[in-house]
Structure formats: C-alpha cells, structure tokens
mmCIF file of C-alpha atoms in Angstrom:
data_model
loop_
_atom_site.group_PDB
_atom_site.id
_atom_site.type_symbol
_atom_site.label_atom_id
_atom_site.label_comp_id
_atom_site.label_asym_id
_atom_site.label_seq_id
_atom_site.Cartn_x
_atom_site.Cartn_y
_atom_site.Cartn_z
ATOM 1 C CA MET A 264 0.000 0.000 0.000
ATOM 2 C CA GLY A 265 1.115 3.498 -0.717
ATOM 3 C CA VAL A 266 0.495 6.788 1.029
ATOM 4 C CA ASN A 267 -2.786 7.046 2.993
ATOM 5 C CA GLY A 268 -3.841 3.537 2.007
ATOM 6 C CA MET A 269 -3.826 4.332 -1.722
ATOM 7 C CA ARG A 270 -2.512 1.633 -3.989
ATOM 8 C CA ILE A 271 0.548 2.540 -6.049
ATOM 9 C CA SER A 272 1.134 0.939 -9.419
ATOM 10 C CA VAL A 273 4.468 0.984 -11.143
ATOM 11 C CA SER A 274 4.476 0.363 -14.848
ATOM 12 C CA VAL A 275 7.152 -0.459 -17.369
ATOM 13 C CA GLY A 276 7.354 2.056 -20.171
ATOM 14 C CA ASN A 277 4.868 4.733 -21.101
ATOM 15 C CA TYR A 278 1.101 4.418 -21.255
ATOM 16 C CA ALA A 279 0.487 4.545 -25.005
ATOM 17 C CA LYS A 280 -1.509 7.329 -26.631
ATOM 18 C CA GLU A 281 -2.383 4.940 -29.445
ATOM 19 C CA PRO A 282 -3.252 1.346 -28.561
ATOM 20 C CA TYR A 283 -1.763 -1.728 -30.158
ATOM 21 C CA ARG A 284 -4.334 -4.083 -31.695
ATOM 22 C CA ILE A 285 -3.534 -7.755 -31.286
ATOM 23 C CA ARG A 286 -4.548 -9.221 -34.623
ATOM 24 C CA GLY A 287 -6.818 -12.217 -34.585
ATOM 25 C CA LEU A 288 -8.036 -11.443 -31.081
ATOM 26 C CA GLU A 289 -9.124 -7.858 -31.800
ATOM 27 C CA ILE A 290 -7.825 -6.724 -28.413
ATOM 28 C CA HIS A 291 -6.425 -3.225 -27.933
ATOM 29 C CA VAL A 292 -3.748 -2.639 -25.301
ATOM 30 C CA PHE A 293 -2.326 0.632 -23.990
ATOM 31 C CA SER A 294 0.475 -0.594 -21.736
ATOM 32 C CA MET A 295 3.058 -3.321 -21.474
ATOM 33 C CA GLU A 296 1.219 -4.746 -18.460
ATOM 34 C CA GLU A 297 -1.971 -5.032 -20.543
ATOM 35 C CA LEU A 298 0.051 -6.702 -23.288
ATOM 36 C CA CYS A 299 1.473 -9.198 -20.769
ATOM 37 C CA TYR A 300 -2.007 -9.948 -19.443
ATOM 38 C CA CYS A 301 -3.240 -10.625 -22.991
ATOM 39 C CA ILE A 302 -0.262 -12.864 -23.725
ATOM 40 C CA ARG A 303 -0.861 -14.902 -20.572
ATOM 41 C CA GLU A 304 -4.642 -15.155 -20.902
ATOM 42 C CA ASN A 305 -4.619 -15.871 -24.649
ATOM 43 C CA ALA A 306 -1.392 -17.832 -25.058
ATOM 44 C CA PHE A 307 -3.116 -20.767 -26.718
ATOM 45 C CA LEU A 308 -4.676 -18.452 -29.325
ATOM 46 C CA LEU A 309 -1.589 -16.474 -30.363
ATOM 47 C CA ASP A 310 0.098 -17.270 -33.647
ATOM 48 C CA PHE A 311 3.040 -15.994 -35.705
ATOM 49 C CA THR A 312 1.153 -12.826 -36.652
ATOM 50 C CA PHE A 313 2.039 -11.712 -33.115
ATOM 51 C CA LEU A 314 5.718 -11.499 -34.161
ATOM 52 C CA ASP A 315 5.210 -8.224 -35.927
ATOM 53 C CA ASP A 316 7.123 -5.058 -36.804
ATOM 54 C CA ASN A 317 4.058 -3.036 -35.810
ATOM 55 C CA LEU A 318 4.306 -4.443 -32.288
ATOM 56 C CA LEU A 319 8.016 -3.612 -32.186
ATOM 57 C CA ASP A 320 7.251 -0.049 -33.344
ATOM 58 C CA TRP A 321 4.537 0.283 -30.703
ATOM 59 C CA ILE A 322 6.855 -0.974 -27.952
ATOM 60 C CA GLU A 323 9.604 1.405 -29.077
ATOM 61 C CA HIS A 324 7.644 4.551 -29.913
ATOM 62 C CA GLU A 325 4.449 4.408 -27.871
ATOM 63 C CA CYS A 326 5.869 2.728 -24.752
ATOM 64 C CA GLY A 327 9.369 4.194 -25.081
ATOM 65 C CA LEU A 328 11.096 0.838 -24.586
ATOM 66 C CA VAL A 329 13.841 1.088 -27.183
ATOM 67 C CA GLU A 330 15.984 -1.566 -25.479
ATOM 68 C CA LEU A 331 13.180 -4.159 -25.452
ATOM 69 C CA ALA A 332 12.249 -3.466 -29.082
ATOM 70 C CA ALA A 333 15.896 -3.939 -30.091
ATOM 71 C CA LYS A 334 16.049 -7.220 -28.158
ATOM 72 C CA LEU A 335 12.882 -8.500 -29.879
ATOM 73 C CA TYR A 336 13.832 -7.350 -33.390
ATOM 74 C CA PRO A 337 15.973 -10.430 -34.231
ATOM 75 C CA LEU A 338 13.181 -12.751 -33.090
ATOM 76 C CA VAL A 339 10.743 -11.127 -35.499
ATOM 77 C CA HIS A 340 13.146 -10.992 -38.439
ATOM 78 C CA ARG A 341 14.616 -14.449 -38.164
ATOM 79 C CA ARG A 342 11.165 -15.867 -37.424
ATOM 80 C CA GLY A 343 12.067 -17.005 -33.943
ATOM 81 C CA GLN A 344 9.727 -19.078 -31.873
ATOM 82 C CA LEU A 345 6.542 -17.407 -30.697
ATOM 83 C CA SER A 346 7.150 -18.719 -27.184
ATOM 84 C CA GLU A 347 10.654 -17.206 -27.079
ATOM 85 C CA PHE A 348 9.290 -13.834 -28.227
ATOM 86 C CA ALA A 349 6.415 -13.755 -25.732
ATOM 87 C CA VAL A 350 8.551 -14.974 -22.830
ATOM 88 C CA ALA A 351 11.116 -12.243 -23.557
ATOM 89 C CA ILE A 352 8.339 -9.653 -23.178
ATOM 90 C CA LEU A 353 6.961 -11.263 -20.019
ATOM 91 C CA ARG A 354 10.373 -11.435 -18.350
ATOM 92 C CA TYR A 355 11.324 -7.880 -19.308
ATOM 93 C CA VAL A 356 8.111 -6.426 -17.901
ATOM 94 C CA GLY A 357 8.145 -8.577 -14.766
ATOM 95 C CA PHE A 358 4.368 -8.552 -14.391
ATOM 96 C CA TYR A 359 4.260 -12.300 -13.634
ATOM 97 C CA ASP A 360 6.410 -14.590 -11.538
ATOM 98 C CA GLU A 361 8.582 -17.282 -13.097
ATOM 99 C CA ASP A 362 6.000 -20.064 -12.563
ATOM 100 C CA ALA A 363 3.353 -18.100 -14.471
ATOM 101 C CA ILE A 364 5.846 -17.379 -17.245
ATOM 102 C CA ARG A 365 6.736 -21.088 -17.556
ATOM 103 C CA ASP A 366 3.023 -21.998 -17.693
ATOM 104 C CA THR A 367 2.491 -19.421 -20.425
ATOM 105 C CA GLU A 368 5.492 -20.705 -22.353
ATOM 106 C CA GLN A 369 4.076 -24.223 -22.177
ATOM 107 C CA ALA A 370 0.678 -23.051 -23.459
ATOM 108 C CA LEU A 371 2.366 -21.225 -26.332
ATOM 109 C CA LYS A 372 4.323 -24.347 -27.278
ATOM 110 C CA GLN A 373 1.185 -26.512 -27.145
ATOM 111 C CA GLY A 374 -0.649 -24.028 -29.366
ATOM 112 C CA ALA A 375 2.238 -24.181 -31.833
ATOM 113 C CA GLY A 376 1.226 -27.783 -32.563
ATOM 114 C CA LEU A 377 -2.005 -26.641 -34.196
ATOM 115 C CA ASN A 378 -2.156 -25.990 -37.895
ATOM 116 C CA GLY A 379 -3.111 -22.531 -39.143
ATOM 117 C CA MET A 380 -6.783 -23.351 -39.624
ATOM 118 C CA GLU A 381 -7.156 -24.864 -36.163
ATOM 119 C CA LYS A 382 -5.454 -21.877 -34.571
ATOM 120 C CA ARG A 383 -7.586 -19.416 -36.564
ATOM 121 C CA LYS A 384 -10.788 -21.259 -35.612
ATOM 122 C CA ASN A 385 -9.801 -21.042 -31.942
ATOM 123 C CA GLN A 386 -9.254 -17.301 -32.367
ATOM 124 C CA ILE A 387 -12.645 -16.851 -34.017
ATOM 125 C CA ASP A 388 -14.355 -18.941 -31.336
ATOM 126 C CA TYR A 389 -12.745 -16.617 -28.794
ATOM 127 C CA LEU A 390 -14.293 -13.629 -30.588
ATOM 128 C CA VAL A 391 -17.714 -15.275 -30.306
ATOM 129 C CA ARG A 392 -17.217 -15.847 -26.573
ATOM 130 C CA LYS A 393 -16.333 -12.151 -26.246
ATOM 131 C CA LYS A 394 -19.478 -11.225 -28.249
ATOM 132 C CA LYS A 395 -17.486 -9.663 -31.083
ATOM 133 C CA TYR A 396 -19.875 -11.116 -33.610
ATOM 134 C CA ARG A 397 -19.016 -8.977 -36.666
ATOM 135 C CA SER A 398 -15.333 -9.820 -36.425
ATOM 136 C CA ALA A 399 -16.205 -13.468 -35.809
ATOM 137 C CA LEU A 400 -18.487 -13.654 -38.852
ATOM 138 C CA ARG A 401 -15.788 -12.134 -41.058
ATOM 139 C CA GLY A 402 -13.314 -14.615 -39.609
ATOM 140 C CA TYR A 403 -15.589 -17.606 -40.211
ATOM 141 C CA ASP A 404 -16.181 -16.446 -43.802
ATOM 142 C CA GLU A 405 -12.422 -16.141 -44.388
ATOM 143 C CA LEU A 406 -11.804 -19.510 -42.760
ATOM 144 C CA LEU A 407 -14.467 -21.163 -44.907
ATOM 145 C CA GLN A 408 -12.974 -19.658 -48.066
ATOM 146 C CA SER A 409 -9.515 -20.899 -47.057
ATOM 147 C CA TRP A 410 -10.876 -24.364 -46.328
ATOM 148 C CA GLN A 411 -12.734 -24.502 -49.660
ATOM 149 C CA SER A 412 -9.593 -23.475 -51.535
ATOM 150 C CA GLY A 413 -7.631 -26.247 -49.800
ATOM 151 C CA GLU A 414 -5.345 -24.082 -47.632
ATOM 152 C CA LYS A 415 -4.116 -25.345 -44.264
#
C-alpha cells in the first residue's frame, strides 16, 4: 500500500496514446502490463502474426522501450519461436512470476502444434465468446474460403 492507504502501481514504459491491436483477437492494449495480461490469458490463441514489426514499433515509440524493441527485433526478423518472443516480453516487464511465465510458455508451445486453420478457428471462437460477432463472422467467412480453396 502506498500513502494514505492508496494503492501505487508501477508500470514499465509509457502508457500509449495509441493502442496496439492484437490481430486475430481484436484486443487493444495501452500498456506493457496489458500486453502481458493478454499474452498470458490468450497464449493458446496467439500465432506468428504476433511477431510483428508493428508491435516492435509500438513498444519502441508508444511505450518508449527502445531496449526491449531492439532485443525482440531479431526474433521477429529471423522468425524465432513465438514462445521465445512472448517470454522475452513477459520477463522484461516482470508482471508475472517465473512459474506463471513457464506456464504461459508451455501453453504457447502446445498451441504451436495446431495448424493454421485450427489456430484461426480457436481465435474466431474466442471472438464469439467475447461477443465480437461482426469480427467473428468475417473470420468464419475467411476460414471457410480458405478451407474450400484447400489451404491449411
């Protein structure tokens, strides 16, 4: 507890003026702590679209974390593992303890075993659970088109 019983929160980086939109999940985050929460709670749904230059730009410019963006850059550009990328963010921010980070890493690795269509269907099902019906309908239409054209 802080002064006069008020709770004090310490954050890593700046609170962004412009949010980052996590593609596939249609979640907007304004801080690194929000990003960490989304990684942890949605680990099974994340895919390689999460390894993105736009996320690096957001971390660097909106949150002011130049060092973290530089550390993540090679993972995005050499197509590193999603789990390695996410864990690097989680550890840097320090929002979760090591047990929670290991659990998240495990969930990310398990999700990596799904093919693209399975992962995308899980993401769309998530949108339905969150009552984001327009985005879900668009996603189901795209998924159906991909399936009919024989993509995986």
